[in-house]
């Protein structure tokens, strides 16, 4: 492993701490008595009192016998004041002169015991009486600098780096942590809403013998002990409805689902969905319940039913508009596709400019039509209702039109947020719908549903009239935190393997000359190379730093001295 100059220095500091008898990674519990935020919020009652805090050093200002540092814990940041004679009351000043000033770095985790006070400029601080090293950081921390005008410099803002190293992102970018705190607040709000109604939170299998409940391509694995293929669930719907058959009146689950499909700013192969099923209800009841739920969640997350999503202000206050899907297509394309057969619909799609092929049935073509030509028009929360039967193999036939189903999708900011049905509970009809899906699969549709005969058998024992809904939690969090990318609301989004591409480096003439000497010798003593280069001290320092920074050379310490090696 090739180490940077800073990493070498930190490892040397690590060893020096150990040489001083200080364990840089102590095992014992470090018991704190307060947090940064508690101190900041309660200064009047805590002033002059002794407290114990722990956190990460985020900045330092060394000023001779006294220094300031910024300490960050899980609740916030605050200033600490370290005076040599306060933490070193005897003759031995090692803890200040060597440990704090020379061997600790930004990013190190420390514990402090001290008293609460306010500086002359009015900043709440801790006057440190005792300092404990809790964890030595071996990699340098990105240091974000803010100038007098509030402009940030050297920010840790590269998206790929942030997602790959989320731990660093959370340390240096405080707003990122706020997003995930709000995510937890959103899920807790939904749980409380359901629990107050007496609904039961349950868990269903992630590994399934049949990937049912949605039209999607699954991930496939193999169970060695059973010697059988298994699928990571694409939905938890069919298992939750089995529980309704079993006698539960209302069940819900926050589930991780997995779909082996494309990735973009609104899709991740692993995502979180909340599914709810309530017996003796229909999709009209579910629309009203959804309005009530989302208005409550928005207010509890942001203090208002309104949320800023990009340039749009979304209002989650009930009620929401309700628009039949075929009416939406007619309004936005000028084509009335109601009653069209497959051939007529395929021709209409071609006229409108929608790409279709022979593997696509009516349901998939209508889905493409709506997605391409209509979806983006619905910015405010809108229920798109009454989908054709071909699009909804698990949904009950519409009570007024046998060509349609009692289904809605909730659109927000032009994107689907929720999908809900009056659930199909006729086992004969369900088996026929599954068979239609099998026919689509045989035509080449790799997202058509599998036939789940055990689920059909469950329905044969009788499932009460039921309404169910699935709400995309990741997308809801995106809306309520004003994030345009799903990667921003997932701690660890899926990424391509990290590429270690060699950087293109522009070298000055001195760097080129020294690099050529190195390439000839491969390895040379540092002093000898400096002499051979003929450079002044200033130019030499600049040149060797340039080569090591660009990872073209490395300075390594051995028992024989310092050697420079070409990389």
Coordinates of C-alpha atoms in Angstrom, one line a residue:
X1 CA 0.0 0.0 0.0
X2 CA 1.5 3.3 -1.1
X3 CA 1.1 6.0 1.6
X4 CA 1.0 9.8 1.0
X5 CA 3.3 12.1 2.8
X6 CA 0.6 13.1 5.3
X7 CA -0.3 9.4 6.0
X8 CA 3.4 8.7 6.7
X9 CA 3.5 11.6 9.1
X10 CA 0.3 10.4 10.9
X11 CA 1.7 6.9 11.3
X12 CA 4.9 8.3 12.8
X13 CA 2.8 10.4 15.2
X14 CA 0.9 7.2 16.1
X15 CA 4.1 5.4 17.0
X16 CA 5.3 8.4 19.0
X17 CA 2.0 8.4 21.0
X18 CA 2.6 4.7 21.8
X19 CA 6.2 5.5 22.7
X20 CA 4.9 8.0 25.3
X21 CA 2.7 5.2 26.8
X22 CA -0.5 6.6 25.3
X23 CA -2.8 4.0 23.7
X24 CA -4.2 5.7 20.6
X25 CA -7.1 3.2 20.5
X26 CA -8.1 2.6 24.1
X27 CA -10.5 -0.2 24.9
X28 CA -12.1 1.2 28.0
X29 CA -15.5 3.0 28.0
X30 CA -15.2 6.8 27.8
X31 CA -18.2 8.1 29.7
X32 CA -19.5 11.5 28.6
X33 CA -21.8 13.6 30.7
X34 CA -23.2 15.9 27.9
X35 CA -23.2 16.6 24.2
X36 CA -22.3 19.6 22.2
X37 CA -25.9 20.6 21.5
X38 CA -26.9 20.3 25.1
X39 CA -24.1 22.7 26.1
X40 CA -25.0 25.2 23.3
X41 CA -28.7 25.0 24.2
X42 CA -28.3 25.3 28.0
X43 CA -25.4 27.6 28.5
X44 CA -27.0 29.6 31.2
X45 CA -27.6 26.6 33.5
X46 CA -24.2 25.0 32.6
X47 CA -21.9 28.0 32.8
X48 CA -19.0 27.2 35.1
X49 CA -19.9 23.6 35.5
X50 CA -17.5 20.7 34.7
X51 CA -18.6 18.4 31.9
X52 CA -17.1 15.5 29.9
X53 CA -17.5 15.5 26.1
X54 CA -16.0 13.5 23.2
X55 CA -15.8 14.1 19.5
X56 CA -13.6 14.7 16.5
X57 CA -11.1 17.6 16.1
X58 CA -12.3 19.6 13.1
X59 CA -9.9 22.5 13.2
X60 CA -7.1 23.9 15.4
X61 CA -5.5 27.3 16.1
X62 CA -2.2 26.8 17.9
X63 CA -1.1 29.9 19.8
X64 CA 1.9 29.2 21.9
X65 CA 0.8 28.2 25.5
X66 CA -2.9 28.2 24.6
X67 CA -4.9 27.0 21.6
X68 CA -8.4 26.7 20.3
X69 CA -9.9 23.7 18.5
X70 CA -13.3 22.8 17.1
X71 CA -14.9 19.6 18.5
X72 CA -17.6 17.8 16.6
X73 CA -19.8 15.1 18.1
X74 CA -23.0 13.5 16.9
X75 CA -25.1 16.5 17.8
X76 CA -23.0 19.5 16.5
X77 CA -19.8 21.5 16.8
X78 CA -18.3 23.8 19.4
X79 CA -15.1 25.4 20.4
X80 CA -12.8 24.1 23.0
X81 CA -9.9 26.0 24.7
X82 CA -6.7 24.2 25.6
X83 CA -4.3 26.0 27.9
X84 CA -1.0 24.3 28.5
X85 CA -1.0 24.9 32.3
X86 CA -4.6 23.8 32.7
X87 CA -4.0 20.3 31.1
X88 CA -0.5 20.0 32.4
X89 CA -0.7 21.2 36.0
X90 CA 2.8 19.8 37.0
X91 CA 6.3 20.2 35.5
X92 CA 5.6 17.8 32.7
X93 CA 4.1 19.7 29.8
X94 CA 4.2 16.7 27.3
X95 CA 0.4 16.4 27.0
X96 CA 0.3 20.0 25.5
X97 CA 3.7 20.6 24.0
X98 CA 4.0 17.2 22.3
X99 CA 0.7 15.4 22.2
X100 CA -1.8 18.2 21.4
X101 CA 0.5 20.5 19.4
X102 CA 2.5 17.9 17.5
X103 CA 1.0 14.5 17.5
X104 CA -2.7 15.2 17.2
X105 CA -4.3 16.1 13.8
X106 CA -7.6 17.2 12.4
X107 CA -9.8 14.2 12.3
X108 CA -8.5 12.6 15.5
X109 CA -11.1 11.7 18.1
X110 CA -10.6 12.9 21.7
X111 CA -12.3 13.1 25.0
X112 CA -12.2 16.3 27.1
X113 CA -13.1 17.2 30.7
X114 CA -13.6 20.9 31.3
X115 CA -15.7 23.8 32.4
X116 CA -18.3 25.7 30.3
X117 CA -17.5 29.4 29.6
X118 CA -18.0 32.1 27.1
X119 CA -15.0 33.8 25.4
X120 CA -14.6 37.6 25.2
X121 CA -16.2 37.5 21.7
X122 CA -19.2 35.7 23.1
X123 CA -18.5 32.1 21.8
X124 CA -19.6 29.3 24.1
X125 CA -16.6 27.1 24.7
X126 CA -15.1 24.4 27.0
X127 CA -12.0 25.2 29.0
X128 CA -10.2 21.8 28.9
X129 CA -8.8 20.4 32.1
X130 CA -8.1 17.0 30.9
X131 CA -7.6 15.5 27.4
X132 CA -7.8 11.9 26.4
X133 CA -6.8 10.4 23.0
X134 CA -9.6 8.1 21.8
X135 CA -8.8 7.4 18.2
X136 CA -5.9 8.4 15.9
X137 CA -7.0 9.1 12.3
X138 CA -4.5 7.9 9.8
X139 CA -6.0 9.5 6.8
X140 CA -6.1 13.3 6.4
X141 CA -9.5 14.9 6.6
X142 CA -10.8 17.1 3.8
X143 CA -10.7 20.6 5.2
X144 CA -13.5 22.9 4.0
X145 CA -12.6 26.5 4.3
X146 CA -15.1 29.3 4.3
X147 CA -14.0 32.8 3.5
X148 CA -15.3 36.1 4.9
X149 CA -18.0 36.2 2.2
X150 CA -19.3 32.8 3.2
X151 CA -17.9 31.0 0.1
X152 CA -16.7 27.4 0.6
X153 CA -13.3 26.3 -0.7
X154 CA -11.8 22.8 -1.0
X155 CA -15.3 21.4 -0.3
X156 CA -15.8 17.6 -0.3
X157 CA -18.3 17.9 -3.1
X158 CA -17.5 15.3 -5.8
X159 CA -20.6 13.1 -5.9
X160 CA -18.8 9.9 -6.7
X161 CA -16.3 10.4 -3.8
X162 CA -19.1 11.4 -1.5
X163 CA -21.2 8.2 -2.2
X164 CA -18.2 5.9 -2.1
X165 CA -16.8 7.5 1.1
X166 CA -20.1 8.3 2.8
X167 CA -18.3 8.2 6.2
X168 CA -16.2 11.2 5.2
X169 CA -19.2 12.9 3.6
X170 CA -21.1 12.7 6.9
X171 CA -18.1 14.1 8.8
X172 CA -17.4 17.2 6.8
X173 CA -20.8 18.0 5.2
X174 CA -23.3 18.6 8.0
X175 CA -26.3 19.0 5.7
X176 CA -25.9 15.4 4.6
X177 CA -26.5 14.1 8.1
X178 CA -29.6 16.3 8.3
X179 CA -31.0 14.5 5.3
X180 CA -30.7 11.1 7.0
X181 CA -32.0 12.4 10.3
X182 CA -35.1 13.6 8.5
X183 CA -35.4 10.2 6.7
X184 CA -35.7 8.6 10.1
X185 CA -38.2 11.2 11.2
X186 CA -40.3 10.4 8.1
X187 CA -40.4 6.6 8.7
X188 CA -41.1 7.1 12.4
X189 CA -44.0 9.4 11.5
X190 CA -45.5 6.8 9.2
X191 CA -45.1 4.1 11.8
X192 CA -46.8 6.2 14.5
X193 CA -49.7 6.9 12.1
X194 CA -50.3 3.2 11.5
X195 CA -49.6 2.1 15.1
X196 CA -52.1 4.6 16.4
X197 CA -54.7 2.9 14.2
X198 CA -53.8 -0.5 15.6
X199 CA -52.1 -1.8 12.4
X200 CA -49.4 -4.5 12.8
X201 CA -45.9 -4.1 11.6
X202 CA -44.6 -7.5 10.2
X203 CA -41.6 -9.0 8.3
X204 CA -41.8 -11.2 5.2
X205 CA -39.1 -13.2 3.4
X206 CA -36.5 -11.5 1.3
X207 CA -35.4 -14.7 -0.4
X208 CA -38.4 -16.1 -2.2
X209 CA -38.9 -19.2 -4.4
X210 CA -41.1 -17.1 -6.8
X211 CA -40.6 -13.4 -7.3
X212 CA -44.1 -12.1 -7.2
X213 CA -46.0 -8.9 -6.5
X214 CA -44.7 -6.7 -9.3
X215 CA -43.6 -6.7 -13.0
X216 CA -39.8 -6.5 -12.6
X217 CA -36.6 -8.4 -13.4
X218 CA -35.4 -10.2 -10.2
X219 CA -31.9 -10.9 -8.8
X220 CA -31.3 -14.7 -8.7
X221 CA -29.2 -16.7 -6.2
X222 CA -28.9 -20.3 -5.2
X223 CA -29.6 -22.0 -1.9
X224 CA -26.9 -24.7 -1.5
X225 CA -28.5 -26.7 1.3
X226 CA -31.9 -27.0 -0.6
X227 CA -30.2 -27.1 -4.0
X228 CA -32.7 -24.7 -5.5
X229 CA -32.8 -21.2 -7.1
X230 CA -34.1 -18.4 -5.0
X231 CA -35.0 -14.8 -5.9
X232 CA -34.4 -11.6 -4.0
X233 CA -37.9 -10.1 -3.5
X234 CA -39.1 -7.6 -6.0
X235 CA -42.1 -6.9 -3.8
X236 CA -43.6 -8.1 -0.5
X237 CA -47.2 -7.9 -1.6
X238 CA -48.2 -11.5 -2.0
X239 CA -46.9 -12.5 1.5
X240 CA -48.7 -9.6 3.2
X241 CA -51.9 -10.6 1.5
X242 CA -51.4 -14.2 2.8
X243 CA -51.4 -12.6 6.3
X244 CA -54.8 -11.0 5.5
X245 CA -56.1 -14.4 4.5
X246 CA -54.7 -15.7 7.8
X247 CA -56.9 -13.3 9.8
X248 CA -55.0 -10.1 10.3
X249 CA -57.1 -7.0 9.6
X250 CA -54.2 -4.7 8.8
X251 CA -50.5 -5.3 8.3
X252 CA -47.7 -3.2 7.0
X253 CA -43.9 -3.6 6.4
X254 CA -41.0 -1.4 5.6
X255 CA -39.3 -3.6 3.1
X256 CA -36.0 -3.7 1.2
X257 CA -36.9 -4.7 -2.4
X258 CA -34.5 -5.6 -5.2
X259 CA -34.9 -5.2 -8.9
X260 CA -32.2 -6.1 -11.4
X261 CA -32.9 -3.2 -13.7
X262 CA -31.5 0.2 -14.8
X263 CA -30.0 2.8 -12.5
X264 CA -30.5 6.5 -12.7
X265 CA -31.2 9.5 -10.5
X266 CA -34.5 8.1 -9.3
X267 CA -33.8 4.3 -9.3
X268 CA -31.5 2.1 -7.3
X269 CA -31.5 -1.7 -7.6
X270 CA -32.0 -1.9 -3.8
X271 CA -34.7 0.4 -2.5
X272 CA -37.1 0.8 0.4
X273 CA -40.9 0.5 0.1
X274 CA -43.7 0.6 2.7
X275 CA -46.6 -1.7 1.9
X276 CA -49.9 -1.6 3.8
X277 CA -52.9 -3.9 3.5
X278 CA -56.2 -3.3 5.3
X279 CA -59.2 -5.6 5.1
X280 CA -62.7 -4.5 4.3
X281 CA -61.4 -1.3 2.5
X282 CA -61.2 -0.3 -1.2
X283 CA -59.1 2.1 -3.2
X284 CA -61.4 5.1 -2.6
X285 CA -60.8 4.7 1.2
X286 CA -57.1 4.2 0.5
X287 CA -56.9 7.5 -1.4
X288 CA -58.4 9.4 1.6
X289 CA -56.1 7.6 4.0
X290 CA -53.0 8.4 1.8
X291 CA -53.9 12.1 1.8
X292 CA -54.2 12.2 5.5
X293 CA -50.9 10.3 6.0
X294 CA -48.8 12.3 3.7
X295 CA -50.1 15.7 4.9
X296 CA -49.2 14.6 8.5
X297 CA -45.7 13.3 7.5
X298 CA -44.9 16.5 5.6
X299 CA -45.8 18.7 8.5
X300 CA -43.9 16.6 11.0
X301 CA -40.8 16.5 8.7
X302 CA -40.7 20.1 7.7
X303 CA -43.2 22.0 9.9
X304 CA -45.5 22.6 6.9
X305 CA -47.5 20.7 4.3
X306 CA -45.5 22.4 1.6
X307 CA -42.1 21.1 0.3
X308 CA -39.7 22.7 -2.1
X309 CA -38.7 20.3 -4.8
X310 CA -36.3 21.9 -7.2
X311 CA -38.1 24.9 -8.7
X312 CA -41.5 23.6 -7.6
X313 CA -43.4 24.1 -4.4
X314 CA -45.4 20.9 -3.7
X315 CA -48.3 21.1 -1.3
X316 CA -49.2 17.8 0.4
X317 CA -52.3 19.2 2.0
X318 CA -55.4 17.2 1.2
X319 CA -57.4 16.7 -1.0
X320 CA -55.5 15.7 -4.1
X321 CA -56.8 15.7 -7.7
X322 CA -58.1 12.4 -9.1
X323 CA -57.6 11.7 -12.9
X324 CA -58.5 8.5 -14.7
X325 CA -55.4 7.3 -16.7
X326 CA -57.2 7.0 -20.1
X327 CA -58.6 10.5 -19.6
X328 CA -55.0 11.8 -19.0
X329 CA -53.7 10.1 -22.2
X330 CA -56.5 11.6 -24.2
X331 CA -55.9 15.0 -22.8
X332 CA -52.2 15.1 -23.4
X333 CA -51.9 13.1 -26.6
X334 CA -55.3 13.7 -28.3
X335 CA -55.8 10.0 -28.8
X336 CA -58.7 8.1 -27.1
X337 CA -57.1 4.7 -26.5
X338 CA -60.1 3.3 -24.5
X339 CA -61.4 0.2 -26.2
X340 CA -58.5 -0.2 -28.6
X341 CA -57.2 -3.7 -29.2
X342 CA -53.5 -4.5 -29.2
X343 CA -53.0 -3.8 -33.0
X344 CA -54.8 -0.5 -32.8
X345 CA -52.9 0.6 -29.7
X346 CA -49.6 -0.3 -31.3
X347 CA -50.4 1.8 -34.3
X348 CA -51.5 4.7 -32.1
X349 CA -48.2 4.5 -30.2
X350 CA -46.3 4.7 -33.4
X351 CA -48.3 7.8 -34.5
X352 CA -47.6 9.5 -31.2
X353 CA -43.9 8.7 -31.4
X354 CA -43.7 6.0 -28.8
X355 CA -41.3 3.1 -29.6
X356 CA -43.1 -0.3 -29.3
X357 CA -42.3 -3.8 -30.3
X358 CA -44.1 -7.1 -30.7
X359 CA -43.3 -8.3 -27.2
X360 CA -45.3 -5.5 -25.6
X361 CA -48.9 -6.1 -24.6
X362 CA -51.7 -3.5 -24.2
X363 CA -50.7 -2.8 -20.6
X364 CA -47.1 -2.1 -21.3
X365 CA -47.9 0.1 -24.3
X366 CA -50.4 2.2 -22.2
X367 CA -47.7 2.4 -19.5
X368 CA -45.2 3.7 -22.1
X369 CA -47.7 6.2 -23.4
X370 CA -48.6 7.6 -20.0
X371 CA -44.9 7.7 -18.9
X372 CA -43.6 9.5 -22.0
X373 CA -46.5 11.9 -22.7
X374 CA -48.4 12.5 -19.5
X375 CA -46.5 11.8 -16.3
X376 CA -44.5 15.0 -16.2
X377 CA -47.6 17.2 -16.3
X378 CA -48.6 16.1 -12.8
X379 CA -46.5 18.2 -10.4
X380 CA -48.9 18.6 -7.5
X381 CA -50.0 15.4 -5.8
X382 CA -52.4 13.7 -8.1
X383 CA -54.1 10.3 -8.0
X384 CA -54.1 8.7 -11.5
X385 CA -56.9 6.1 -11.4
X386 CA -58.7 3.3 -13.1
X387 CA -55.9 1.5 -15.0
X388 CA -56.8 -1.0 -17.7
X389 CA -56.9 -4.7 -16.6
X390 CA -53.8 -5.6 -18.6
X391 CA -51.7 -3.3 -16.5
X392 CA -52.8 -4.6 -13.1
X393 CA -52.8 -8.4 -12.8
X394 CA -53.2 -8.3 -9.0
X395 CA -56.0 -5.7 -8.9
X396 CA -59.7 -6.0 -8.6
X397 CA -61.9 -5.4 -11.7
X398 CA -63.5 -2.0 -11.7
X399 CA -67.1 -2.2 -10.3
X400 CA -68.4 0.0 -13.2
X401 CA -66.2 -1.1 -16.1
X402 CA -64.9 -4.6 -16.6
X403 CA -62.1 -3.4 -18.9
X404 CA -60.6 -1.4 -16.0
X405 CA -59.3 -2.0 -12.5
X406 CA -59.7 -0.2 -9.2
X407 CA -56.1 1.0 -9.0
X408 CA -54.4 4.4 -8.5
X409 CA -50.9 5.7 -8.7
X410 CA -50.0 8.8 -6.8
X411 CA -47.8 11.2 -8.9
X412 CA -45.8 14.0 -7.3
X413 CA -43.5 16.3 -9.2
X414 CA -44.0 14.1 -12.3
X415 CA -42.9 10.9 -10.6
X416 CA -44.7 7.9 -9.1
X417 CA -44.7 8.0 -5.3
X418 CA -47.3 5.3 -4.5
X419 CA -49.3 2.5 -6.1
X420 CA -52.5 1.1 -4.7
X421 CA -55.4 -1.3 -5.5
X422 CA -58.7 -2.6 -4.4
X423 CA -57.0 -6.1 -4.1
X424 CA -58.1 -8.9 -6.4
X425 CA -59.5 -11.7 -4.1
X426 CA -61.2 -13.9 -6.7
X427 CA -58.9 -16.9 -7.0
X428 CA -60.2 -18.0 -10.4
X429 CA -59.8 -14.5 -11.9
X430 CA -56.3 -14.3 -10.3
X431 CA -55.2 -17.5 -11.9
X432 CA -56.4 -16.3 -15.3
X433 CA -54.5 -13.0 -14.9
X434 CA -51.3 -14.9 -13.9
X435 CA -51.8 -17.0 -17.1
X436 CA -52.0 -13.8 -19.2
X437 CA -48.7 -12.8 -17.6
X438 CA -47.2 -16.1 -18.6
X439 CA -48.3 -15.6 -22.1
X440 CA -46.5 -12.2 -22.1
X441 CA -43.4 -13.9 -20.8
X442 CA -43.5 -16.4 -23.6
X443 CA -43.6 -13.5 -26.1
X444 CA -40.4 -12.2 -24.6
X445 CA -41.5 -9.8 -21.8
X446 CA -38.8 -10.4 -19.2
X447 CA -40.7 -8.3 -16.6
X448 CA -43.9 -10.3 -16.8
X449 CA -45.1 -11.8 -13.5
X450 CA -44.4 -15.4 -12.4
X451 CA -47.4 -17.6 -11.5
X452 CA -47.5 -18.1 -7.8
X453 CA -49.8 -21.1 -7.3
X454 CA -49.4 -21.0 -3.5
X455 CA -50.8 -17.5 -3.5
X456 CA -53.8 -18.7 -5.6
X457 CA -54.3 -21.5 -3.1
X458 CA -54.3 -18.9 -0.3
X459 CA -57.0 -16.9 -2.1
X460 CA -59.0 -20.1 -2.4
X461 CA -59.3 -20.2 1.3
X462 CA -60.9 -16.7 1.1
X463 CA -59.4 -13.3 1.4
X464 CA -61.8 -10.5 2.6
X465 CA -62.2 -7.4 0.4
X466 CA -58.9 -5.6 0.9
X467 CA -57.1 -2.4 -0.2
X468 CA -53.3 -2.2 -0.4
X469 CA -50.7 0.4 -1.1
X470 CA -47.0 0.6 -1.7
X471 CA -45.2 3.9 -1.0
X472 CA -41.6 4.5 -2.2
X473 CA -39.8 5.7 0.9
X474 CA -36.6 6.7 -0.9
X475 CA -38.6 8.9 -3.3
X476 CA -40.8 10.4 -0.5
X477 CA -37.6 11.3 1.4
X478 CA -36.2 12.9 -1.8
X479 CA -39.3 15.1 -2.1
X480 CA -39.3 16.1 1.6
X481 CA -35.6 16.9 1.7
X482 CA -35.4 18.6 -1.8
X483 CA -32.9 16.1 -3.2
X484 CA -33.0 15.4 -7.0
X485 CA -31.0 12.2 -6.8
X486 CA -31.9 8.9 -5.0
X487 CA -28.2 8.5 -4.2
X488 CA -28.5 11.5 -1.8
X489 CA -31.0 9.8 0.4
X490 CA -29.3 6.3 0.5
X491 CA -26.4 6.0 2.9
X492 CA -24.6 3.6 0.6
X493 CA -26.0 3.7 -3.0
X494 CA -24.9 1.0 -5.4
X495 CA -21.8 2.0 -7.4
X496 CA -19.7 0.7 -10.2
X497 CA -16.4 -0.8 -9.1
X498 CA -13.9 1.9 -8.2
X499 CA -11.5 2.6 -11.0
X500 CA -7.9 3.5 -10.2
X501 CA -7.1 5.4 -13.4
X502 CA -3.7 6.9 -13.6
X503 CA -4.0 10.7 -13.6
X504 CA -2.6 12.9 -16.3
X505 CA 0.0 15.1 -14.6
X506 CA 1.6 18.3 -15.9
X507 CA 5.2 18.5 -14.8
X508 CA 7.5 21.6 -14.7
X509 CA 11.1 21.3 -15.9
X510 CA 12.6 20.7 -12.5
X511 CA 10.1 17.9 -11.8
X512 CA 10.8 16.3 -15.1
X513 CA 14.6 16.4 -14.5
X514 CA 14.3 14.9 -11.0
X515 CA 11.9 12.3 -12.2
X516 CA 14.3 11.3 -15.0
X517 CA 17.1 10.9 -12.4
X518 CA 14.8 8.7 -10.3
X519 CA 13.7 6.5 -13.3
X520 CA 17.4 5.9 -14.0
X521 CA 18.3 5.0 -10.4
X522 CA 14.9 3.7 -9.4
X523 CA 15.7 4.3 -5.7
X524 CA 18.1 6.9 -4.3
X525 CA 18.9 8.4 -0.9
X526 CA 17.1 11.7 -0.4
X527 CA 20.1 13.9 0.3
X528 CA 22.0 12.4 -2.7
X529 CA 19.2 13.1 -5.0
X530 CA 18.9 16.7 -3.8
X531 CA 22.6 17.2 -4.4
X532 CA 22.5 15.6 -7.8
X533 CA 19.5 17.8 -8.8
X534 CA 21.5 21.0 -8.1
X535 CA 18.4 22.8 -7.0
X536 CA 18.2 25.4 -4.3
X537 CA 16.4 24.5 -1.1
X538 CA 13.2 26.3 -2.1
X539 CA 13.1 24.7 -5.5
X540 CA 14.0 21.3 -4.2
X541 CA 11.2 21.4 -1.6
X542 CA 8.7 22.4 -4.2
X543 CA 9.9 19.8 -6.7
X544 CA 9.9 16.8 -4.3
X545 CA 6.5 17.8 -3.0
X546 CA 5.1 18.0 -6.5
X547 CA 6.3 14.5 -7.4
X548 CA 5.0 12.9 -4.2
X549 CA 1.7 14.7 -4.3
X550 CA 1.1 13.4 -7.9
X551 CA 2.1 9.9 -6.8
X552 CA 5.0 9.8 -9.1
X553 CA 7.5 9.3 -6.3
X554 CA 7.5 8.4 -2.7
X555 CA 9.8 9.2 0.3
X556 CA 10.2 6.1 2.5
X557 CA 12.0 5.9 5.9
X558 CA 14.2 2.9 6.4
X559 CA 16.9 2.0 9.0
X560 CA 19.4 3.4 6.6
X561 CA 17.8 6.7 6.2
X562 CA 15.3 8.5 3.9
X563 CA 15.1 7.1 0.3
X564 CA 13.1 8.3 -2.7
X565 CA 11.6 5.7 -4.9
X566 CA 9.8 6.1 -8.3
X567 CA 6.3 4.8 -8.4

